[in-house]
PDB file of C-alpha atoms in Angstrom:
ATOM      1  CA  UNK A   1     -90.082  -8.220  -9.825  1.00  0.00           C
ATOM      2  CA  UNK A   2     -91.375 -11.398  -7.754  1.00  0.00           C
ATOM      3  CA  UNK A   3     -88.952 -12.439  -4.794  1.00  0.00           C
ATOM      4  CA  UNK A   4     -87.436 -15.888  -5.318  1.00  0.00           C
ATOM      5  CA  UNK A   5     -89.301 -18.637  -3.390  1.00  0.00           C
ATOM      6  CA  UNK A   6     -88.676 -18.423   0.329  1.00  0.00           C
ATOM      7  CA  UNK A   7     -87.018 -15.536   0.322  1.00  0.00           C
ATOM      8  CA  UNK A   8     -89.349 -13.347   2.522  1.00  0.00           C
ATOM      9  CA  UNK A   9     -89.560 -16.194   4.803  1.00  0.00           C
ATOM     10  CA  UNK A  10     -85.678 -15.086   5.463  1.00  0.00           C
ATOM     11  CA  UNK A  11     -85.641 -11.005   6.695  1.00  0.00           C
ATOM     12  CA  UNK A  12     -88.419  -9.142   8.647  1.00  0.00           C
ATOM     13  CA  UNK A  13     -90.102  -9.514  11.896  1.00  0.00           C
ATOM     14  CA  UNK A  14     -91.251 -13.070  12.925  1.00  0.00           C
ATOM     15  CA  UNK A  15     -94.631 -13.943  11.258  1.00  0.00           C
ATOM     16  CA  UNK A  16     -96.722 -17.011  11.917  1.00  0.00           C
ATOM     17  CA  UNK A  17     -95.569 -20.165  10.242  1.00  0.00           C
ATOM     18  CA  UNK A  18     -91.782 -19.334  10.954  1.00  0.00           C
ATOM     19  CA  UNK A  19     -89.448 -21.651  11.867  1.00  0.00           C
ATOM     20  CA  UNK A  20     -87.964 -20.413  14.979  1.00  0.00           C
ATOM     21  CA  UNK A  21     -84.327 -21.744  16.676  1.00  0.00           C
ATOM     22  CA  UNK A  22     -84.163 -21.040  20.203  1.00  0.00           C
ATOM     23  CA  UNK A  23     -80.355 -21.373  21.953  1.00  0.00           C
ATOM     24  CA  UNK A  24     -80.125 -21.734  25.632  1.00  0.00           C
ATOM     25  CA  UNK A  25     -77.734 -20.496  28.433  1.00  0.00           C
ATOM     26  CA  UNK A  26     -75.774 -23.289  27.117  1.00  0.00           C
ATOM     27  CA  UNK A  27     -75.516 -22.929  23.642  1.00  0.00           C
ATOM     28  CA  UNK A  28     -78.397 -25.862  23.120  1.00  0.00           C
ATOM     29  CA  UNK A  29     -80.728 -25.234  19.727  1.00  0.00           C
ATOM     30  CA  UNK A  30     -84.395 -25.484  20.138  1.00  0.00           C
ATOM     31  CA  UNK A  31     -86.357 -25.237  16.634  1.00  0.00           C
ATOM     32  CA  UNK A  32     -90.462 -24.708  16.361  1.00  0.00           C
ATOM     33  CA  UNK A  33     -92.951 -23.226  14.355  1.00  0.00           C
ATOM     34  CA  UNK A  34     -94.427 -20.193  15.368  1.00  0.00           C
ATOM     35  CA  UNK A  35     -98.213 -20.110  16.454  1.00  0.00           C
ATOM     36  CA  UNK A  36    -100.620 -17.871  17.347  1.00  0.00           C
ATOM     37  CA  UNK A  37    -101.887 -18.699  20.549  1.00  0.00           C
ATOM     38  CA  UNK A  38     -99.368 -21.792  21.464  1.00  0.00           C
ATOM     39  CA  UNK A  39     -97.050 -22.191  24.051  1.00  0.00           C
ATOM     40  CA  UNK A  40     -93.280 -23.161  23.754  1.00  0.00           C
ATOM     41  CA  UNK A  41     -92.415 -25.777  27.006  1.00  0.00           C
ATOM     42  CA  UNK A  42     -88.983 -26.538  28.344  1.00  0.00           C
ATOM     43  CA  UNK A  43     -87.731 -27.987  31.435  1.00  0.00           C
ATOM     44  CA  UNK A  44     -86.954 -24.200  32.418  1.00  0.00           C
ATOM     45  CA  UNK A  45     -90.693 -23.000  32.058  1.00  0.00           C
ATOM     46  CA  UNK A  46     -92.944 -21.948  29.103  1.00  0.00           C
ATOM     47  CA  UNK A  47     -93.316 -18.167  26.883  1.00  0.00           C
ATOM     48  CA  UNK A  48     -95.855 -17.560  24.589  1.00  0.00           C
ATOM     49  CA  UNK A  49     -95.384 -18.012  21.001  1.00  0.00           C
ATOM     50  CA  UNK A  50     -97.289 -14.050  20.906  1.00  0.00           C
ATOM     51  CA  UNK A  51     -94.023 -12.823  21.866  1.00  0.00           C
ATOM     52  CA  UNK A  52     -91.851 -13.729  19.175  1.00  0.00           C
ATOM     53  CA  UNK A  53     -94.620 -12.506  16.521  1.00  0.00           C
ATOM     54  CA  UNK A  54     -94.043  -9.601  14.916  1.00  0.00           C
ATOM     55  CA  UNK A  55     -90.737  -9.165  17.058  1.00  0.00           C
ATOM     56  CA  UNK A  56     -87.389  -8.434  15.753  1.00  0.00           C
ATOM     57  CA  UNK A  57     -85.327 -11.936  14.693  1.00  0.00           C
ATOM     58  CA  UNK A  58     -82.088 -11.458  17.139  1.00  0.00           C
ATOM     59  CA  UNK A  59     -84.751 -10.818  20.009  1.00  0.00           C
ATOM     60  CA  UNK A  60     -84.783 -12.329  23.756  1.00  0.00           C
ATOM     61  CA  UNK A  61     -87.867 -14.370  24.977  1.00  0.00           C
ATOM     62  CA  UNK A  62     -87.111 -15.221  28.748  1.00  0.00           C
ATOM     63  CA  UNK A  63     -89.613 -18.197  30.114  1.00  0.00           C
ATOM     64  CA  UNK A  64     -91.582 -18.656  33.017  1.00  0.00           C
ATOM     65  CA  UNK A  65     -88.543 -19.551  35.067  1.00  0.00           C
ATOM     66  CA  UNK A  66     -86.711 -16.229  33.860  1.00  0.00           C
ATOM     67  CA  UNK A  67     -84.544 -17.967  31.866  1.00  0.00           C
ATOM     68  CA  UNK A  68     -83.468 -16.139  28.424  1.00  0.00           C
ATOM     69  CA  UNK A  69     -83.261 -17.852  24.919  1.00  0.00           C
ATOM     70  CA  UNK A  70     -81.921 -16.367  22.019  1.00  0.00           C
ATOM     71  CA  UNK A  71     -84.546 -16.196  18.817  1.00  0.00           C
ATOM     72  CA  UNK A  72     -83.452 -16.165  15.423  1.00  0.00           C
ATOM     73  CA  UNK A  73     -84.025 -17.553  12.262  1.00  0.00           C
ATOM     74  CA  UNK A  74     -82.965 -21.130  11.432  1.00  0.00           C
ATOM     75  CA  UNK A  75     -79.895 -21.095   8.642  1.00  0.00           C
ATOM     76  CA  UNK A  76     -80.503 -23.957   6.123  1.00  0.00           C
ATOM     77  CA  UNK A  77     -77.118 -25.810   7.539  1.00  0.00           C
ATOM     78  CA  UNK A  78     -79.183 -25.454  10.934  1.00  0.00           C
ATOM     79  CA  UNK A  79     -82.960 -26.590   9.432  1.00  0.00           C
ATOM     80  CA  UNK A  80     -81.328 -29.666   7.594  1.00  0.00           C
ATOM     81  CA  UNK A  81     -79.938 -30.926  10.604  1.00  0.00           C
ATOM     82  CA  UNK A  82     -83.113 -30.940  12.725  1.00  0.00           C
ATOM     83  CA  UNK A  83     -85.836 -32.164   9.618  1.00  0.00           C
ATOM     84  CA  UNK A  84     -87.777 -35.140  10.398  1.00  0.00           C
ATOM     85  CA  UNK A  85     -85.571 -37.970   8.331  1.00  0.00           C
ATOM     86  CA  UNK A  86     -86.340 -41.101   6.758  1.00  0.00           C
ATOM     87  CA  UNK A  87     -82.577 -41.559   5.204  1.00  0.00           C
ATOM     88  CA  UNK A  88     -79.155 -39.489   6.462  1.00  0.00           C
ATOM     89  CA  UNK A  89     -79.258 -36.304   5.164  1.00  0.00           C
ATOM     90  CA  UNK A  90     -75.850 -34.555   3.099  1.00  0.00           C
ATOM     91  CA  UNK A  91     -74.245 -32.898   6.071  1.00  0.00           C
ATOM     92  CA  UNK A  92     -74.024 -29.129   5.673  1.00  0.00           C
ATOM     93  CA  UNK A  93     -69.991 -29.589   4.889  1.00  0.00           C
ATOM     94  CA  UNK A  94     -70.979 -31.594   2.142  1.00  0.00           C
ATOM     95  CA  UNK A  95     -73.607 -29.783   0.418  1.00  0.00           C
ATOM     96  CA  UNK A  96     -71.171 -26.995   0.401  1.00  0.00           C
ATOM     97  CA  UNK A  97     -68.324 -28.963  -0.840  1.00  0.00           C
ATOM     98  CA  UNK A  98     -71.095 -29.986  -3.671  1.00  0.00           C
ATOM     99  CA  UNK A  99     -72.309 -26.635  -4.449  1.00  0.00           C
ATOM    100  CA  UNK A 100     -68.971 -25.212  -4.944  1.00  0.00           C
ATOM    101  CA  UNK A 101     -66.894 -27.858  -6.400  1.00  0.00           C
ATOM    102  CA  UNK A 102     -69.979 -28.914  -8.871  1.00  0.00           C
ATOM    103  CA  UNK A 103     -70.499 -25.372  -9.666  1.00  0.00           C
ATOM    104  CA  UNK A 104     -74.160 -24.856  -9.352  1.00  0.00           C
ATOM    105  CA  UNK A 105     -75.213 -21.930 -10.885  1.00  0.00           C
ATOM    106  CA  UNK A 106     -78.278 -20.338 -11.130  1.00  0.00           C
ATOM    107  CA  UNK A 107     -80.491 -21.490 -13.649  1.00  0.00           C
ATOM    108  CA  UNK A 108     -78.818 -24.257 -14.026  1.00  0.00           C
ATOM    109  CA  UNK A 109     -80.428 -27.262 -14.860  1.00  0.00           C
ATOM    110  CA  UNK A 110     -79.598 -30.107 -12.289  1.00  0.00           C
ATOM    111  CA  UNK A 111     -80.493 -33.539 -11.554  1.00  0.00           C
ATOM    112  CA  UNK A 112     -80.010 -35.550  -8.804  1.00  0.00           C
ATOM    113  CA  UNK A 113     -80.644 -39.059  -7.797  1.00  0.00           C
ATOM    114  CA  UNK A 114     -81.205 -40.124  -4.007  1.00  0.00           C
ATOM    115  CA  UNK A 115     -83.229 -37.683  -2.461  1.00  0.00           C
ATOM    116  CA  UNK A 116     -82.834 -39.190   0.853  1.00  0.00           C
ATOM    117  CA  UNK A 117     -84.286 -36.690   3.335  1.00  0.00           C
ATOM    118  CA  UNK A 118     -84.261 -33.805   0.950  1.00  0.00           C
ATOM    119  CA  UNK A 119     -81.568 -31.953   2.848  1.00  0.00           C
ATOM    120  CA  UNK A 120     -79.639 -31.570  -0.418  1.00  0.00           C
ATOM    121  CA  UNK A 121     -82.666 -31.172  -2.963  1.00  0.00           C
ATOM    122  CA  UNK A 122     -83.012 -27.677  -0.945  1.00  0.00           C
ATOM    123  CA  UNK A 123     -79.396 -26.355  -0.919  1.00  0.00           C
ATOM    124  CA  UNK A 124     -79.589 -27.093  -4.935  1.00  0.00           C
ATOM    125  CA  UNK A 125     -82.435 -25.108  -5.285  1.00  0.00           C
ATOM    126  CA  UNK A 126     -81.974 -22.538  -3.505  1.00  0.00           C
ATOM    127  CA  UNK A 127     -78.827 -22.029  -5.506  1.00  0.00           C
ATOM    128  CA  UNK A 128     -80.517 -23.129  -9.096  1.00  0.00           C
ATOM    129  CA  UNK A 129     -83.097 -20.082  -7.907  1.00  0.00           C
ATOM    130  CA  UNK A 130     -86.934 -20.134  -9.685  1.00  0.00           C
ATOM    131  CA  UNK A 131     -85.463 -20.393 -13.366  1.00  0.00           C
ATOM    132  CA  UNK A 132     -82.881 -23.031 -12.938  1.00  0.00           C
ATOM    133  CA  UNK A 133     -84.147 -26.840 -12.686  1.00  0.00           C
ATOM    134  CA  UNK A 134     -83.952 -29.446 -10.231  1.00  0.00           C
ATOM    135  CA  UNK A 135     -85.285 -33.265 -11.331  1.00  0.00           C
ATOM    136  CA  UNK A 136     -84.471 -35.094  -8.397  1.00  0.00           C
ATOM    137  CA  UNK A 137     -84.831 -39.161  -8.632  1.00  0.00           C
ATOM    138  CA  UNK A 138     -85.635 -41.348  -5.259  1.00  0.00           C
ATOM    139  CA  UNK A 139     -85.995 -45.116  -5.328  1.00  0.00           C
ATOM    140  CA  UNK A 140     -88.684 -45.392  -2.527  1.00  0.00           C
ATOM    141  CA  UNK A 141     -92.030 -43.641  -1.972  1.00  0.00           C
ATOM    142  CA  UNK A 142     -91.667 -42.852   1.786  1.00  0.00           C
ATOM    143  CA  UNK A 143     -88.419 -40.815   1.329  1.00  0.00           C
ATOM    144  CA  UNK A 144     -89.681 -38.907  -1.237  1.00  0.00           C
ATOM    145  CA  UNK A 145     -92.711 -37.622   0.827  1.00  0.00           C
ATOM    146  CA  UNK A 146     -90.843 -37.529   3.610  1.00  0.00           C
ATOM    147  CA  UNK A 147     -88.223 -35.194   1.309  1.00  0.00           C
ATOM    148  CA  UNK A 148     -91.406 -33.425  -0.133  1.00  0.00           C
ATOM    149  CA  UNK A 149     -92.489 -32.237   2.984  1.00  0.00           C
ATOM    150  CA  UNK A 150     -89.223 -31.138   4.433  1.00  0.00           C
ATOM    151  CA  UNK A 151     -88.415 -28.634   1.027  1.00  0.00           C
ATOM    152  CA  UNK A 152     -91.781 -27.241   0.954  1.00  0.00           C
ATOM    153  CA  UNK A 153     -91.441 -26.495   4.728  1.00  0.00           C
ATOM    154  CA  UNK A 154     -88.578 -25.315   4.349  1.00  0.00           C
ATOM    155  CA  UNK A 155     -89.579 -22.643   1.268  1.00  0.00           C
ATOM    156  CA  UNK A 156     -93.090 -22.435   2.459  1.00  0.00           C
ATOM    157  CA  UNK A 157     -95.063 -24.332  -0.562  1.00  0.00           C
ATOM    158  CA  UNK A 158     -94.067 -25.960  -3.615  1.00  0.00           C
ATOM    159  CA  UNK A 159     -90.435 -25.025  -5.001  1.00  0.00           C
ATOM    160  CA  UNK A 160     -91.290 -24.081  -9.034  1.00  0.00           C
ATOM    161  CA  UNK A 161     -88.146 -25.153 -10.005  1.00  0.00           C
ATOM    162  CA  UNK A 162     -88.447 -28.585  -8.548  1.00  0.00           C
ATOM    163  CA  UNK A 163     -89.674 -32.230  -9.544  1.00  0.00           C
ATOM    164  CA  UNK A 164     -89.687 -35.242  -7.907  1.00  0.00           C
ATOM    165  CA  UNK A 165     -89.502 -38.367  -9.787  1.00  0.00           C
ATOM    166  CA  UNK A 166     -90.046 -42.081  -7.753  1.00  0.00           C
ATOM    167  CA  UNK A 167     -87.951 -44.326  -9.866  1.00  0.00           C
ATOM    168  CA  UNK A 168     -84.602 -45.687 -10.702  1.00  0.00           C
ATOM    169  CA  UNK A 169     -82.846 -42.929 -12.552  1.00  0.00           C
ATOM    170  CA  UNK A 170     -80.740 -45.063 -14.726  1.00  0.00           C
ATOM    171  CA  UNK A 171     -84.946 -46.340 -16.359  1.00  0.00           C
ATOM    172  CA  UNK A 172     -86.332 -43.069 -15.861  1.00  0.00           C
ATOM    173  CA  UNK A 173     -83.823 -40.235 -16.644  1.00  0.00           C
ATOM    174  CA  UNK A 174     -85.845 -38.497 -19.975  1.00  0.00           C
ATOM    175  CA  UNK A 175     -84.195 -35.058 -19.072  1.00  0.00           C
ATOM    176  CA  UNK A 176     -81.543 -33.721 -22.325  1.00  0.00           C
ATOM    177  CA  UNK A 177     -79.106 -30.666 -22.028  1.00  0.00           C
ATOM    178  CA  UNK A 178     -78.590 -31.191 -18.208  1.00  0.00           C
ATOM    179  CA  UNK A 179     -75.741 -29.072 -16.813  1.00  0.00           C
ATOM    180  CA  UNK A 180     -74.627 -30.985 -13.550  1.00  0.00           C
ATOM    181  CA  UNK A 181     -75.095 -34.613 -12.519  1.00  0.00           C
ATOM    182  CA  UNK A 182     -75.378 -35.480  -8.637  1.00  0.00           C
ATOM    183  CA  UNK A 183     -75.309 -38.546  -7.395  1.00  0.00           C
ATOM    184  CA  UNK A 184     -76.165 -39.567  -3.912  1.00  0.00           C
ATOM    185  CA  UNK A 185     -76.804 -43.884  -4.216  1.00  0.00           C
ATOM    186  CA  UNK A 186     -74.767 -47.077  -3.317  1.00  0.00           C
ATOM    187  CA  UNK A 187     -74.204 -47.606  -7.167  1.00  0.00           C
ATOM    188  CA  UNK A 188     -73.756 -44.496  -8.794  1.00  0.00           C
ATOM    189  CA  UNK A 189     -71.384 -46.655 -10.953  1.00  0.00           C
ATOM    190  CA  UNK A 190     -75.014 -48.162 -12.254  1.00  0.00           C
ATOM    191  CA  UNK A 191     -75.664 -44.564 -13.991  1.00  0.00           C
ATOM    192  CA  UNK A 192     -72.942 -43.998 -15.849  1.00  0.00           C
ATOM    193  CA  UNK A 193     -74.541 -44.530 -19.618  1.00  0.00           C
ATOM    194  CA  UNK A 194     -77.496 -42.935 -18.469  1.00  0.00           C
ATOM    195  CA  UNK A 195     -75.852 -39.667 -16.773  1.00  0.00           C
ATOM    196  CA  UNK A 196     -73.495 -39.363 -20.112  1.00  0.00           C
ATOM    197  CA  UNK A 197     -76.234 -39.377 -22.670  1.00  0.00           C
ATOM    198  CA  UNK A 198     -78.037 -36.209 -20.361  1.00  0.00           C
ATOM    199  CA  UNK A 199     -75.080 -33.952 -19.884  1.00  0.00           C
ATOM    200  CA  UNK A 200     -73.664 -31.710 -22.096  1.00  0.00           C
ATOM    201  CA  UNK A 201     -70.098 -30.975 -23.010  1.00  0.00           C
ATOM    202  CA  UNK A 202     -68.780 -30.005 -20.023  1.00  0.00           C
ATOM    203  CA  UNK A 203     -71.083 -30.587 -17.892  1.00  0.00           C
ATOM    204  CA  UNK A 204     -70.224 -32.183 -14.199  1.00  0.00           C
ATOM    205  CA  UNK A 205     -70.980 -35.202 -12.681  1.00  0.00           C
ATOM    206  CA  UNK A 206     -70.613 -35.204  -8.916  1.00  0.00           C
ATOM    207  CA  UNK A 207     -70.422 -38.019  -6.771  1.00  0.00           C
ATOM    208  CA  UNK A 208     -71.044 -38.633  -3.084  1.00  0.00           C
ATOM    209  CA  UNK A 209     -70.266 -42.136  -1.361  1.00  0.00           C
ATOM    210  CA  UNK A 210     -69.832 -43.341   1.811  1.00  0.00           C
ATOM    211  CA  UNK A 211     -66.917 -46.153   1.894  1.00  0.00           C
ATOM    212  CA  UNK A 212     -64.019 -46.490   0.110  1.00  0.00           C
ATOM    213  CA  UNK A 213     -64.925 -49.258  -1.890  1.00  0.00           C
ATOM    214  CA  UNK A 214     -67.484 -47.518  -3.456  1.00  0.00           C
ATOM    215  CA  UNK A 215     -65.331 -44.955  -4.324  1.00  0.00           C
ATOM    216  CA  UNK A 216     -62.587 -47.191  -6.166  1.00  0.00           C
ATOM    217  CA  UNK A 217     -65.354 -48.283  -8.030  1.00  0.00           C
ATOM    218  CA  UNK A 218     -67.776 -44.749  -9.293  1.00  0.00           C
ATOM    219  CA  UNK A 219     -63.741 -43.719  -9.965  1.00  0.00           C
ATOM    220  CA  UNK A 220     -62.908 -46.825 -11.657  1.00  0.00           C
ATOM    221  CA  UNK A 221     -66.099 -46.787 -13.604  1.00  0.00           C
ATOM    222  CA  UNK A 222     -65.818 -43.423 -14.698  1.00  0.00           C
ATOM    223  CA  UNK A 223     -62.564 -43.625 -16.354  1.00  0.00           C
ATOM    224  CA  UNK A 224     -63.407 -47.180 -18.228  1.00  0.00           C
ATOM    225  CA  UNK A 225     -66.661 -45.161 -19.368  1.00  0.00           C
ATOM    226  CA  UNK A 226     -64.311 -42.894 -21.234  1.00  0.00           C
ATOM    227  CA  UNK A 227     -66.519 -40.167 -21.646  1.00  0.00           C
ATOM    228  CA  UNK A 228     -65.398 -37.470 -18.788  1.00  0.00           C
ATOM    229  CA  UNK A 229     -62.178 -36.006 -18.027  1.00  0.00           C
ATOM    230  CA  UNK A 230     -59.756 -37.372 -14.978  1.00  0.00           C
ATOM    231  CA  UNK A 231     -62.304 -37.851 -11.789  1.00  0.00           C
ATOM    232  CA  UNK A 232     -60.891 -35.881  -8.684  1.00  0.00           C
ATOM    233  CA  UNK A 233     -61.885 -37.564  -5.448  1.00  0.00           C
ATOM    234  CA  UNK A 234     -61.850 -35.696  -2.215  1.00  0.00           C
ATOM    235  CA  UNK A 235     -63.466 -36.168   1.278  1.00  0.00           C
ATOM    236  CA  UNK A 236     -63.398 -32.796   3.865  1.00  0.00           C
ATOM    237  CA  UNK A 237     -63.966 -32.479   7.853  1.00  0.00           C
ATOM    238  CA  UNK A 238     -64.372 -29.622   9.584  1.00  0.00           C
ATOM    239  CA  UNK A 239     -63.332 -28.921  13.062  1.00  0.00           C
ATOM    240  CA  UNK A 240     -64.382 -25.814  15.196  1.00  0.00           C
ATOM    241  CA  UNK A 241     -61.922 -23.625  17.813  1.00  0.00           C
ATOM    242  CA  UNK A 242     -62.824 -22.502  21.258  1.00  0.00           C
ATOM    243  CA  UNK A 243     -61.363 -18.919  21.662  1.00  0.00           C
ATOM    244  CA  UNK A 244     -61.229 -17.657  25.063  1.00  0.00           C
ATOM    245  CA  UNK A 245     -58.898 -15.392  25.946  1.00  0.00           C
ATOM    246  CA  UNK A 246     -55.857 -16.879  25.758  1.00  0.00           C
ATOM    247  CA  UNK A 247     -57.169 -20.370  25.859  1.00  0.00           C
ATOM    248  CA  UNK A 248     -57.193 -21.081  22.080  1.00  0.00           C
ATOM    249  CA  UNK A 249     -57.228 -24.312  21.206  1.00  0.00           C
ATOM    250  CA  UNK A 250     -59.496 -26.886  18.869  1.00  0.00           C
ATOM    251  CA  UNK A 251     -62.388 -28.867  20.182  1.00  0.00           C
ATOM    252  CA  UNK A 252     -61.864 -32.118  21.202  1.00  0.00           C
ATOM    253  CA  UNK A 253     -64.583 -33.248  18.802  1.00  0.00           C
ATOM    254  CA  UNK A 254     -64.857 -32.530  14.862  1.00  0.00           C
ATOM    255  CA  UNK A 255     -66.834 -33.454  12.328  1.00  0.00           C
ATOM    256  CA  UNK A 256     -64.820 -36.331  10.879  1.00  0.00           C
ATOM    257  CA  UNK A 257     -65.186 -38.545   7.928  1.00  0.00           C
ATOM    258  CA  UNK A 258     -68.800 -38.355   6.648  1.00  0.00           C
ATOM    259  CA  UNK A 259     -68.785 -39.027   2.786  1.00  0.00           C
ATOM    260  CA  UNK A 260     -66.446 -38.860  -0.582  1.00  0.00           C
ATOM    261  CA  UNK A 261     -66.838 -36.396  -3.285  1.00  0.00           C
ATOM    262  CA  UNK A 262     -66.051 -37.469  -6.998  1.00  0.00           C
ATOM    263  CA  UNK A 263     -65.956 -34.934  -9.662  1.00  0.00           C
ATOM    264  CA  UNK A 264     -65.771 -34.910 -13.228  1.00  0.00           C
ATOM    265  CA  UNK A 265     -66.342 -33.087 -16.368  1.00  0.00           C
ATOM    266  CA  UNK A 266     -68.081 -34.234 -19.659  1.00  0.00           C
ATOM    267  CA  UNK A 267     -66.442 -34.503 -22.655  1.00  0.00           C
ATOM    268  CA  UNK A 268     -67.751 -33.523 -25.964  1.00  0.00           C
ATOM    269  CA  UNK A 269     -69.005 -36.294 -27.976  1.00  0.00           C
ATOM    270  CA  UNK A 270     -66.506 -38.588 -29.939  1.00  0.00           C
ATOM    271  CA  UNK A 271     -63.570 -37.659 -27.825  1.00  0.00           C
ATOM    272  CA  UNK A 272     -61.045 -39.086 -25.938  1.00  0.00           C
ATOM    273  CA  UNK A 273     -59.345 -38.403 -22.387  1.00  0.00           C
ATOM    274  CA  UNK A 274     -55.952 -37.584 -22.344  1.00  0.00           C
ATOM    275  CA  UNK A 275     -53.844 -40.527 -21.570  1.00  0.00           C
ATOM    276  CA  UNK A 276     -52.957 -40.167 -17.392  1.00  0.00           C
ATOM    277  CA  UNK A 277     -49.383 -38.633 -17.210  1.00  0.00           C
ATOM    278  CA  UNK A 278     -49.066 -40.238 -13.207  1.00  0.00           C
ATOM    279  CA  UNK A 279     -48.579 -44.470 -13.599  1.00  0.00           C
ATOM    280  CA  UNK A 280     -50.467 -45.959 -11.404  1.00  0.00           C
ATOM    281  CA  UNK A 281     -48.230 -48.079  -9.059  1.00  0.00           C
ATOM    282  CA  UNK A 282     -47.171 -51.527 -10.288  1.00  0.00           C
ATOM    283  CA  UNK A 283     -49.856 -53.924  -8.633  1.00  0.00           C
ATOM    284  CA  UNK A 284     -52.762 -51.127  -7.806  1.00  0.00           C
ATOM    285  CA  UNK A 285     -54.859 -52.793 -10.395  1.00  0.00           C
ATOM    286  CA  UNK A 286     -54.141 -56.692  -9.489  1.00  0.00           C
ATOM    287  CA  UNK A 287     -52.398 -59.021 -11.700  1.00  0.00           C
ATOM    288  CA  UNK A 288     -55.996 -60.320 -13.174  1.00  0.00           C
ATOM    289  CA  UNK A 289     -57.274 -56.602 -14.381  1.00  0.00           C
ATOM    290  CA  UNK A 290     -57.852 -56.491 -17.660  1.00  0.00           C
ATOM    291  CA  UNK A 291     -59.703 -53.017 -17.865  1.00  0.00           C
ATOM    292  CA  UNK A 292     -58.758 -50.271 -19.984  1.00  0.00           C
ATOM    293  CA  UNK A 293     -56.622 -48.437 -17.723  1.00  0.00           C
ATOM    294  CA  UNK A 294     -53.770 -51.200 -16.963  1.00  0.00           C
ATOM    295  CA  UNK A 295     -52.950 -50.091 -21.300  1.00  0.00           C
ATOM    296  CA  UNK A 296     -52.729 -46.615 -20.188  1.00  0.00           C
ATOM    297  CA  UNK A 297     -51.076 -47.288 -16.845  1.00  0.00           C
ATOM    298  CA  UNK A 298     -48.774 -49.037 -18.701  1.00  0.00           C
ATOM    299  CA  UNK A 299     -48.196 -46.221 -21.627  1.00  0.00           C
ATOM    300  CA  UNK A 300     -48.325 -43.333 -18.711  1.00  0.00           C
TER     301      UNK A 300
END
């Protein structure tokens, strides 16, 4: 049996074509490709790339100007964050958020619209694996090669489970029986008929947005569709600790507000969603809304 794509890019000694993360003294992340022959500069002296290959990952290099750097592998949180970019990638708190509360499976059969850098396209497929699918939509040209070229270096060639459409999803989405739904644009709201028709029962629709008027509206706009269950809207930050001793305390910095996360679940065909038990608070809609939930508010 064939290791999944990438894979044996992950485990074993350092090969040529590696990506390669360096950390300093100082806790500073260096990331390269590994060469035969090259040299690897900093402002602390120069190694040889010869003495990471075939080495151990965990090993020490130590430059010119004996100082040491850690080598090891780069994790995929790590490699997304230091890709060449043409739009913001889905910070690594997010893509886990997405993977986990969109429940991608493997082999499941995904699309996704707004490619951006590709940071995202690769944690999907590395959880869809070889025999899942990934049809991933991007309005412009230059972030899709841009994307392109960051997954393949990533997996070292071509991802099999992986297509890359240029295009409007909501004119080009063909794609039948699709399994989850994510949605990284400024109007995912624009998708809705589109996304409904190409899930199946149960299937998820996931969300990511970046202010909070765009996330009153994909909410909004999935409710009045009336095709998916209650949306649950969510945003996360992470902060890290420093342990010392018995200095314990949190870092003065955190990862703070970065995006919103809207879930929800396809219904099967011809039903409705359960009327809301929680009424909405007398006003949240404006006196002027006519849409269909200021009935149900009113029923709750």
């Amino acid at each position: 049996m064939s290791e999944p794509t990438g894979a044996a890019r992950r485990r074993g000694p350092f090969k040529v074509g590696d990506q390669v993360q360096l950390t300093d003294p100082k806790g500073r992340h260096y990331t390269f490709t590994l060469e035969a022959g090259k040299q690897f500069h900093t402002h602390k002296g120069a190694f040889s790339h010869d003495e990471l290959i075939g080495a151990s990952e965990g090993s020490v290099v130590r430059t010119t100007g004996n100082v040491a750097y850690l080598a090891l592998r780069p994790l995929l949180p790590d490699y997304v964050l230091s890709m060449p970019r043409g739009a913001a990638v889905v910070y690594p708190k997010d893509a886990g958020q997405i993977l986990a509360f969109a429940d991608i499976f493997a082999g499941a059969r995904v699309v996704e619209a707004g490619v951006g850098s590709g940071a995202l396209s690769a944690f999907l497929l590395r959880a869809i694996g070889d025999h899942g699918m990934l049809h991933s939509y991007e309005r412009r040209q230059d972030f899709g090669d841009i994307a392109q070229g960051n997954v393949e270096r990533y997996f070292g060639g071509p991802h099999p489970a992986w297509t890359l459409t240029v295009g409007d999803l909501q004119d080009n989405l063909s794609d039948t029986e699709v399994d989850r739904v994510v949605l990284d644009m400024l109007a995912p709201w624009e998708t809705l008929d589109a996304v409904s028709k190409a899930l199946v029962p149960g299937g998820i629709l996931c969300a990511y947005v970046a202010t909070t008027t765009q996330l009153a509206r994909t909410v909004e706009s999935i409710r009045e569709i009336g095709c998916f269950a209650e949306p649950q809207p969510w945003e996360s930050m992470v902060r890290n600790w420093h342990v010392e001793g018995l200095a314990v305390r949190p870092d003065h910095r955190m990862i703070g507000h970065t995006g919103f996360l809207v879930t929800a679940r396809r219904l099967a065909d011809g039903v409705e969603p359960p009327m809301r038990r929680r009424r909405p608070s007398k006003g949240s809609y404006g006196e002027d809304y006519e849409g269909p939930n200021k009935e149900r508010g009113s029923q709750g």
